PDB file of C-alpha atoms and ligand atoms in Angstrom:
ATOM      1  CA  UNK A  11     132.260 -42.026 -50.529  1.00 65.00           C
ATOM      2  CA  UNK A  12     132.550 -45.693 -51.510  1.00 82.00           C
ATOM      3  CA  UNK A  13     135.498 -47.580 -50.041  1.00 86.00           C
ATOM      4  CA  UNK A  14     137.496 -50.295 -51.714  1.00 87.00           C
ATOM      5  CA  UNK A  15     136.338 -53.562 -50.118  1.00 88.00           C
ATOM      6  CA  UNK A  16     138.055 -56.241 -52.145  1.00 90.00           C
ATOM      7  CA  UNK A  17     141.723 -56.939 -51.631  1.00 90.00           C
ATOM      8  CA  UNK A  18     144.165 -58.948 -53.741  1.00 88.00           C
ATOM      9  CA  UNK A  19     142.817 -57.480 -56.954  1.00 89.00           C
ATOM     10  CA  UNK A  20     145.041 -56.148 -59.720  1.00 88.00           C
ATOM     11  CA  UNK A  21     144.282 -53.867 -62.653  1.00 84.00           C
ATOM     12  CA  UNK A  22     144.704 -55.731 -65.951  1.00 85.00           C
ATOM     13  CA  UNK A  23     145.775 -53.510 -68.841  1.00 84.00           C
ATOM     14  CA  UNK A  24     144.373 -54.325 -72.297  1.00 87.00           C
ATOM     15  CA  UNK A  25     146.536 -54.840 -75.379  1.00 90.00           C
ATOM     16  CA  UNK A  26     146.072 -51.323 -76.719  1.00 89.00           C
ATOM     17  CA  UNK A  27     145.540 -47.839 -75.359  1.00 90.00           C
ATOM     18  CA  UNK A  28     142.374 -45.821 -75.246  1.00 92.00           C
ATOM     19  CA  UNK A  29     143.826 -43.446 -77.844  1.00 91.00           C
ATOM     20  CA  UNK A  30     144.518 -46.383 -80.191  1.00 94.00           C
ATOM     21  CA  UNK A  31     140.959 -47.657 -79.712  1.00 94.00           C
ATOM     22  CA  UNK A  32     139.424 -44.247 -80.432  1.00 94.00           C
ATOM     23  CA  UNK A  33     141.621 -43.765 -83.486  1.00 94.00           C
ATOM     24  CA  UNK A  34     140.622 -47.154 -84.894  1.00 96.00           C
ATOM     25  CA  UNK A  35     136.950 -46.425 -84.221  1.00 94.00           C
ATOM     26  CA  UNK A  36     137.225 -42.774 -85.344  1.00 94.00           C
ATOM     27  CA  UNK A  37     135.522 -41.642 -82.154  1.00 94.00           C
ATOM     28  CA  UNK A  38     136.108 -39.476 -79.104  1.00 94.00           C
ATOM     29  CA  UNK A  39     134.646 -40.713 -75.829  1.00 95.00           C
ATOM     30  CA  UNK A  40     132.633 -38.222 -73.880  1.00 96.00           C
ATOM     31  CA  UNK A  41     130.113 -37.913 -71.089  1.00 98.00           C
ATOM     32  CA  UNK A  42     127.501 -35.203 -71.339  1.00 98.00           C
ATOM     33  CA  UNK A  43     126.020 -34.862 -67.881  1.00 98.00           C
ATOM     34  CA  UNK A  44     122.554 -33.245 -67.781  1.00 98.00           C
ATOM     35  CA  UNK A  45     121.547 -31.945 -64.372  1.00 98.00           C
ATOM     36  CA  UNK A  46     118.479 -29.992 -63.315  1.00 98.00           C
ATOM     37  CA  UNK A  47     115.196 -30.166 -61.456  1.00 98.00           C
ATOM     38  CA  UNK A  48     112.632 -32.863 -62.115  1.00 97.00           C
ATOM     39  CA  UNK A  49     110.662 -31.937 -65.268  1.00 97.00           C
ATOM     40  CA  UNK A  50     113.282 -29.383 -66.279  1.00 98.00           C
ATOM     41  CA  UNK A  51     113.635 -31.199 -69.613  1.00 97.00           C
ATOM     42  CA  UNK A  52     116.749 -33.370 -69.157  1.00 97.00           C
ATOM     43  CA  UNK A  53     115.295 -36.582 -70.596  1.00 96.00           C
ATOM     44  CA  UNK A  54     113.457 -34.812 -73.413  1.00 97.00           C
ATOM     45  CA  UNK A  55     116.585 -32.964 -74.545  1.00 98.00           C
ATOM     46  CA  UNK A  56     118.913 -35.954 -74.059  1.00 98.00           C
ATOM     47  CA  UNK A  57     116.563 -38.170 -76.114  1.00 98.00           C
ATOM     48  CA  UNK A  58     116.370 -35.633 -78.949  1.00 98.00           C
ATOM     49  CA  UNK A  59     120.146 -35.170 -78.843  1.00 98.00           C
ATOM     50  CA  UNK A  60     120.655 -38.932 -78.899  1.00 98.00           C
ATOM     51  CA  UNK A  61     118.577 -39.110 -82.066  1.00 98.00           C
ATOM     52  CA  UNK A  62     120.580 -36.311 -83.733  1.00 97.00           C
ATOM     53  CA  UNK A  63     123.894 -37.906 -82.782  1.00 97.00           C
ATOM     54  CA  UNK A  64     122.904 -41.370 -83.998  1.00 96.00           C
ATOM     55  CA  UNK A  65     121.650 -39.806 -87.247  1.00 95.00           C
ATOM     56  CA  UNK A  66     125.093 -38.191 -87.577  1.00 94.00           C
ATOM     57  CA  UNK A  67     126.710 -41.626 -87.171  1.00 94.00           C
ATOM     58  CA  UNK A  68     127.946 -41.049 -83.617  1.00 95.00           C
ATOM     59  CA  UNK A  69     127.868 -43.976 -81.225  1.00 96.00           C
ATOM     60  CA  UNK A  70     126.019 -42.617 -78.234  1.00 97.00           C
ATOM     61  CA  UNK A  71     123.947 -44.017 -75.407  1.00 97.00           C
ATOM     62  CA  UNK A  72     121.543 -42.425 -72.978  1.00 97.00           C
ATOM     63  CA  UNK A  73     121.574 -43.316 -69.298  1.00 97.00           C
ATOM     64  CA  UNK A  74     118.288 -42.088 -67.866  1.00 92.00           C
ATOM     65  CA  UNK A  75     117.452 -41.541 -64.193  1.00 84.00           C
ATOM     66  CA  UNK A  76     114.264 -43.537 -63.861  1.00 86.00           C
ATOM     67  CA  UNK A  77     115.375 -46.259 -66.295  1.00 90.00           C
ATOM     68  CA  UNK A  78     118.555 -46.978 -64.345  1.00 92.00           C
ATOM     69  CA  UNK A  79     116.538 -47.244 -61.132  1.00 92.00           C
ATOM     70  CA  UNK A  80     114.630 -50.169 -62.676  1.00 94.00           C
ATOM     71  CA  UNK A  81     117.852 -52.151 -63.068  1.00 94.00           C
ATOM     72  CA  UNK A  82     121.396 -51.369 -61.960  1.00 94.00           C
ATOM     73  CA  UNK A  83     120.206 -49.111 -59.132  1.00 95.00           C
ATOM     74  CA  UNK A  84     116.935 -50.827 -58.183  1.00 96.00           C
ATOM     75  CA  UNK A  85     118.192 -51.246 -54.610  1.00 96.00           C
ATOM     76  CA  UNK A  86     118.601 -47.482 -54.089  1.00 96.00           C
ATOM     77  CA  UNK A  87     116.063 -44.925 -52.858  1.00 92.00           C
ATOM     78  CA  UNK A  88     116.194 -41.158 -52.465  1.00 86.00           C
ATOM     79  CA  UNK A  89     117.997 -40.637 -49.151  1.00 89.00           C
ATOM     80  CA  UNK A  90     121.129 -38.480 -49.395  1.00 86.00           C
ATOM     81  CA  UNK A  91     123.341 -41.612 -49.168  1.00 91.00           C
ATOM     82  CA  UNK A  92     121.353 -43.490 -51.792  1.00 92.00           C
ATOM     83  CA  UNK A  93     121.336 -40.464 -54.103  1.00 88.00           C
ATOM     84  CA  UNK A  94     125.112 -40.234 -53.740  1.00 90.00           C
ATOM     85  CA  UNK A  95     125.563 -43.944 -54.506  1.00 94.00           C
ATOM     86  CA  UNK A  96     123.136 -43.653 -57.442  1.00 94.00           C
ATOM     87  CA  UNK A  97     125.224 -40.888 -58.977  1.00 93.00           C
ATOM     88  CA  UNK A  98     128.559 -42.569 -58.194  1.00 94.00           C
ATOM     89  CA  UNK A  99     127.489 -45.716 -60.048  1.00 96.00           C
ATOM     90  CA  UNK A 100     126.220 -43.691 -63.010  1.00 96.00           C
ATOM     91  CA  UNK A 101     129.480 -41.766 -63.085  1.00 96.00           C
ATOM     92  CA  UNK A 102     131.417 -45.041 -63.223  1.00 96.00           C
ATOM     93  CA  UNK A 103     129.143 -46.508 -65.915  1.00 97.00           C
ATOM     94  CA  UNK A 104     129.264 -43.306 -68.000  1.00 97.00           C
ATOM     95  CA  UNK A 105     133.054 -43.377 -67.707  1.00 96.00           C
ATOM     96  CA  UNK A 106     133.113 -46.932 -69.089  1.00 96.00           C
ATOM     97  CA  UNK A 107     130.981 -45.808 -72.036  1.00 97.00           C
ATOM     98  CA  UNK A 108     133.237 -42.789 -72.627  1.00 96.00           C
ATOM     99  CA  UNK A 109     136.344 -44.976 -72.311  1.00 95.00           C
ATOM    100  CA  UNK A 110     134.940 -47.233 -75.027  1.00 96.00           C
ATOM    101  CA  UNK A 111     134.646 -44.235 -77.382  1.00 96.00           C
ATOM    102  CA  UNK A 112     130.925 -43.737 -76.942  1.00 97.00           C
ATOM    103  CA  UNK A 113     129.134 -40.480 -76.140  1.00 98.00           C
ATOM    104  CA  UNK A 114     127.273 -41.130 -72.886  1.00 98.00           C
ATOM    105  CA  UNK A 115     124.292 -38.859 -72.204  1.00 98.00           C
ATOM    106  CA  UNK A 116     123.223 -38.969 -68.577  1.00 97.00           C
ATOM    107  CA  UNK A 117     119.970 -37.401 -67.408  1.00 96.00           C
ATOM    108  CA  UNK A 118     119.743 -37.410 -63.633  1.00 95.00           C
ATOM    109  CA  UNK A 119     118.578 -34.673 -61.287  1.00 95.00           C
ATOM    110  CA  UNK A 120     121.945 -35.186 -59.525  1.00 94.00           C
ATOM    111  CA  UNK A 121     121.115 -32.420 -57.035  1.00 94.00           C
ATOM    112  CA  UNK A 122     124.328 -32.419 -54.981  1.00 94.00           C
ATOM    113  CA  UNK A 123     127.383 -30.616 -56.286  1.00 96.00           C
ATOM    114  CA  UNK A 124     129.896 -32.905 -54.614  1.00 95.00           C
ATOM    115  CA  UNK A 125     128.381 -35.996 -56.264  1.00 94.00           C
ATOM    116  CA  UNK A 126     128.581 -34.397 -59.714  1.00 96.00           C
ATOM    117  CA  UNK A 127     132.114 -33.140 -59.049  1.00 96.00           C
ATOM    118  CA  UNK A 128     133.126 -36.686 -58.168  1.00 94.00           C
ATOM    119  CA  UNK A 129     131.873 -37.879 -61.571  1.00 95.00           C
ATOM    120  CA  UNK A 130     133.845 -35.133 -63.305  1.00 95.00           C
ATOM    121  CA  UNK A 131     136.921 -36.132 -61.321  1.00 93.00           C
ATOM    122  CA  UNK A 132     136.483 -39.786 -62.342  1.00 91.00           C
ATOM    123  CA  UNK A 133     136.679 -38.734 -65.988  1.00 92.00           C
ATOM    124  CA  UNK A 134     139.346 -36.082 -65.677  1.00 89.00           C
ATOM    125  CA  UNK A 135     141.793 -37.698 -63.259  1.00 86.00           C
ATOM    126  CA  UNK A 136     142.482 -40.483 -65.745  1.00 75.00           C
ATOM    127  CA  UNK A 137     145.155 -38.802 -67.845  1.00 66.00           C
ATOM    128  CA  UNK A 138     145.814 -41.614 -70.313  1.00 68.00           C
ATOM    129  CA  UNK A 139     143.902 -39.818 -73.091  1.00 64.00           C
ATOM    130  CA  UNK A 140     141.387 -37.256 -72.031  1.00 79.00           C
ATOM    131  CA  UNK A 141     137.768 -38.267 -71.785  1.00 89.00           C
ATOM    132  CA  UNK A 142     135.611 -35.210 -72.318  1.00 93.00           C
ATOM    133  CA  UNK A 143     133.241 -34.373 -69.461  1.00 96.00           C
ATOM    134  CA  UNK A 144     130.571 -31.789 -70.169  1.00 98.00           C
ATOM    135  CA  UNK A 145     128.228 -30.641 -67.424  1.00 98.00           C
ATOM    136  CA  UNK A 146     124.973 -29.287 -68.829  1.00 98.00           C
ATOM    137  CA  UNK A 147     122.775 -27.317 -66.467  1.00 98.00           C
ATOM    138  CA  UNK A 148     119.147 -27.608 -67.588  1.00 98.00           C
ATOM    139  CA  UNK A 149     118.103 -24.376 -65.961  1.00 98.00           C
ATOM    140  CA  UNK A 150     114.310 -24.344 -65.836  1.00 98.00           C
ATOM    141  CA  UNK A 151     112.697 -22.315 -63.021  1.00 98.00           C
ATOM    142  CA  UNK A 152     110.839 -24.446 -60.519  1.00 98.00           C
ATOM    143  CA  UNK A 153     107.506 -22.771 -61.219  1.00 98.00           C
ATOM    144  CA  UNK A 154     107.771 -23.834 -64.886  1.00 98.00           C
ATOM    145  CA  UNK A 155     108.739 -27.399 -63.868  1.00 98.00           C
ATOM    146  CA  UNK A 156     105.831 -27.469 -61.458  1.00 97.00           C
ATOM    147  CA  UNK A 157     103.426 -26.250 -64.109  1.00 98.00           C
ATOM    148  CA  UNK A 158     104.595 -28.978 -66.521  1.00 97.00           C
ATOM    149  CA  UNK A 159     104.702 -31.723 -63.868  1.00 97.00           C
ATOM    150  CA  UNK A 160     104.452 -34.540 -66.487  1.00 95.00           C
ATOM    151  CA  UNK A 161     104.586 -37.269 -63.830  1.00 95.00           C
ATOM    152  CA  UNK A 162     102.432 -35.498 -61.220  1.00 97.00           C
ATOM    153  CA  UNK A 163     105.334 -35.572 -58.748  1.00 97.00           C
ATOM    154  CA  UNK A 164     105.270 -31.897 -57.727  1.00 98.00           C
ATOM    155  CA  UNK A 165     101.573 -32.244 -56.972  1.00 97.00           C
ATOM    156  CA  UNK A 166     102.285 -35.243 -54.747  1.00 97.00           C
ATOM    157  CA  UNK A 167     105.214 -33.488 -53.047  1.00 97.00           C
ATOM    158  CA  UNK A 168     103.121 -30.366 -52.346  1.00 96.00           C
ATOM    159  CA  UNK A 169     100.403 -32.584 -50.876  1.00 96.00           C
ATOM    160  CA  UNK A 170     102.994 -34.153 -48.560  1.00 95.00           C
ATOM    161  CA  UNK A 171     102.624 -37.555 -50.223  1.00 96.00           C
ATOM    162  CA  UNK A 172     106.203 -37.555 -51.479  1.00 95.00           C
ATOM    163  CA  UNK A 173     108.993 -36.719 -49.033  1.00 93.00           C
ATOM    164  CA  UNK A 174     112.470 -35.462 -49.890  1.00 92.00           C
ATOM    165  CA  UNK A 175     111.505 -34.169 -53.317  1.00 95.00           C
ATOM    166  CA  UNK A 176     114.190 -32.000 -54.943  1.00 96.00           C
ATOM    167  CA  UNK A 177     113.241 -28.338 -55.034  1.00 96.00           C
ATOM    168  CA  UNK A 178     110.406 -28.794 -52.518  1.00 96.00           C
ATOM    169  CA  UNK A 179     111.861 -30.334 -49.362  1.00 93.00           C
ATOM    170  CA  UNK A 180     115.268 -31.421 -50.607  1.00 93.00           C
ATOM    171  CA  UNK A 181     117.894 -29.033 -51.998  1.00 95.00           C
ATOM    172  CA  UNK A 182     119.091 -28.592 -55.562  1.00 97.00           C
ATOM    173  CA  UNK A 183     122.634 -27.237 -55.776  1.00 97.00           C
ATOM    174  CA  UNK A 184     123.058 -25.546 -59.160  1.00 98.00           C
ATOM    175  CA  UNK A 185     126.407 -26.080 -60.913  1.00 97.00           C
ATOM    176  CA  UNK A 186     128.946 -23.325 -60.296  1.00 95.00           C
ATOM    177  CA  UNK A 187     130.802 -23.656 -63.617  1.00 96.00           C
ATOM    178  CA  UNK A 188     128.869 -25.827 -66.067  1.00 98.00           C
ATOM    179  CA  UNK A 189     130.203 -26.080 -69.615  1.00 98.00           C
ATOM    180  CA  UNK A 190     126.716 -25.352 -70.935  1.00 98.00           C
ATOM    181  CA  UNK A 191     123.535 -23.776 -69.582  1.00 98.00           C
ATOM    182  CA  UNK A 192     120.250 -24.524 -71.344  1.00 98.00           C
ATOM    183  CA  UNK A 193     117.099 -22.548 -70.603  1.00 98.00           C
ATOM    184  CA  UNK A 194     114.201 -24.668 -71.835  1.00 98.00           C
ATOM    185  CA  UNK A 195     111.678 -22.116 -70.547  1.00 97.00           C
ATOM    186  CA  UNK A 196     112.750 -19.835 -73.393  1.00 98.00           C
ATOM    187  CA  UNK A 197     114.520 -22.275 -75.757  1.00 98.00           C
ATOM    188  CA  UNK A 198     112.857 -24.940 -77.886  1.00 98.00           C
ATOM    189  CA  UNK A 199     114.048 -28.557 -77.700  1.00 98.00           C
ATOM    190  CA  UNK A 200     115.643 -28.070 -81.137  1.00 98.00           C
ATOM    191  CA  UNK A 201     117.547 -25.006 -79.932  1.00 98.00           C
ATOM    192  CA  UNK A 202     118.780 -26.920 -76.878  1.00 98.00           C
ATOM    193  CA  UNK A 203     119.930 -29.810 -79.094  1.00 98.00           C
ATOM    194  CA  UNK A 204     121.670 -27.383 -81.479  1.00 98.00           C
ATOM    195  CA  UNK A 205     123.558 -25.804 -78.547  1.00 98.00           C
ATOM    196  CA  UNK A 206     124.701 -29.284 -77.411  1.00 98.00           C
ATOM    197  CA  UNK A 207     125.788 -30.253 -80.928  1.00 98.00           C
ATOM    198  CA  UNK A 208     127.742 -27.011 -81.291  1.00 98.00           C
ATOM    199  CA  UNK A 209     129.593 -27.616 -78.025  1.00 98.00           C
ATOM    200  CA  UNK A 210     130.351 -31.227 -78.996  1.00 97.00           C
ATOM    201  CA  UNK A 211     131.886 -29.873 -82.204  1.00 97.00           C
ATOM    202  CA  UNK A 212     133.927 -27.302 -80.282  1.00 96.00           C
ATOM    203  CA  UNK A 213     135.220 -30.085 -77.997  1.00 95.00           C
ATOM    204  CA  UNK A 214     136.216 -32.240 -80.975  1.00 93.00           C
ATOM    205  CA  UNK A 215     133.704 -34.990 -80.148  1.00 94.00           C
ATOM    206  CA  UNK A 216     131.663 -34.286 -83.234  1.00 93.00           C
ATOM    207  CA  UNK A 217     133.642 -33.719 -86.411  1.00 85.00           C
ATOM    208  CA  UNK A 218     132.849 -31.479 -89.362  1.00 71.00           C
TER     209      UNK A 218
HETATM  210  P1  ADP B  24     113.334 -34.366 -66.626  1.00 52.82           P
HETATM  211  O1  ADP B  24     114.035 -35.462 -67.388  1.00 52.82           O
HETATM  212  O2  ADP B  24     114.234 -33.175 -66.387  1.00 52.82           O
HETATM  213  O3  ADP B  24     112.621 -34.822 -65.414  1.00 52.82           O
HETATM  214  P2  ADP B  24     111.397 -34.462 -68.756  1.00 52.82           P
HETATM  215  O4  ADP B  24     112.183 -34.326 -70.016  1.00 52.82           O
HETATM  216  O5  ADP B  24     110.964 -35.837 -68.326  1.00 52.82           O
HETATM  217  O6  ADP B  24     112.228 -33.745 -67.577  1.00 52.82           O
HETATM  218  O7  ADP B  24     110.089 -33.562 -68.792  1.00 52.82           O
HETATM  219  C1  ADP B  24     110.104 -32.243 -69.300  1.00 52.82           C
HETATM  220  C2  ADP B  24     108.727 -31.881 -69.809  1.00 52.82           C
HETATM  221  O8  ADP B  24     108.761 -30.545 -70.321  1.00 52.82           O
HETATM  222  C3  ADP B  24     108.285 -32.776 -70.956  1.00 52.82           C
HETATM  223  O9  ADP B  24     106.902 -33.032 -70.813  1.00 52.82           O
HETATM  224  C4  ADP B  24     108.578 -31.911 -72.203  1.00 52.82           C
HETATM  225  O10 ADP B  24     107.747 -32.223 -73.289  1.00 52.82           O
HETATM  226  C5  ADP B  24     108.282 -30.505 -71.657  1.00 52.82           C
HETATM  227  N1  ADP B  24     108.967 -29.417 -72.375  1.00 52.82           N
HETATM  228  C6  ADP B  24     108.356 -28.317 -72.875  1.00 52.82           C
HETATM  229  N2  ADP B  24     109.244 -27.497 -73.473  1.00 52.82           N
HETATM  230  C7  ADP B  24     110.452 -28.079 -73.365  1.00 52.82           C
HETATM  231  C8  ADP B  24     111.773 -27.695 -73.785  1.00 52.82           C
HETATM  232  N3  ADP B  24     112.022 -26.562 -74.439  1.00 52.82           N
HETATM  233  N4  ADP B  24     112.803 -28.538 -73.483  1.00 52.82           N
HETATM  234  C9  ADP B  24     112.573 -29.694 -72.804  1.00 52.82           C
HETATM  235  N5  ADP B  24     111.349 -30.094 -72.378  1.00 52.82           N
HETATM  236  C10 ADP B  24     110.281 -29.307 -72.658  1.00 52.82           C
END
């Protein structure tokens, strides 16, 4: 858990509320948090969903695991502490996007339940106009992920060349109560995207 280091800092309120911003922009801020094993399909589905949302005129932005590790989180590795800090920062960034009225799509393995719950809490504890937080469990069995292995990571982990790999020698804690479960082993990418779009409509993020 990150501690507050700086002292003598004060929150500066803007000139209008989040609700006023969203109304003016005709948007509802939301974070759709994709979690699942490596190669389960998070990035593929989030990218296809991003395309559908942008085509529908929705301001959305994808925060992707590997991409973020090239920049904001380049100083973090895969130890439990670094994974927790990785997810905490993403949670905070996604919250900023959602606050601005954007739909943030995050695709991170995010294997530990308490780290994901912290991100949910960040969004939900702020009561000044509810930001929608949707946890999407990309539920692909490990044998399917391992068969796909688009980056050759399972092969490396099985050979002992990659330590602490989720699902092999590091745990994956499946969500207890996700808002949505996708099963890419039996659902096409289009079907997964359609299920996401339907839920976004039900939550009032997507209109019409
Ligand atoms: P992750 O982001 O979870 O690590 P990726 O999206 O990078 O996973 O990789 C998933 C792989 O599985 C891709 O090569 C993708 O083309 C393939 N795939 C096959 N069927 C599906 C499906 N129904 N949904 C998502 N990905 C699929």
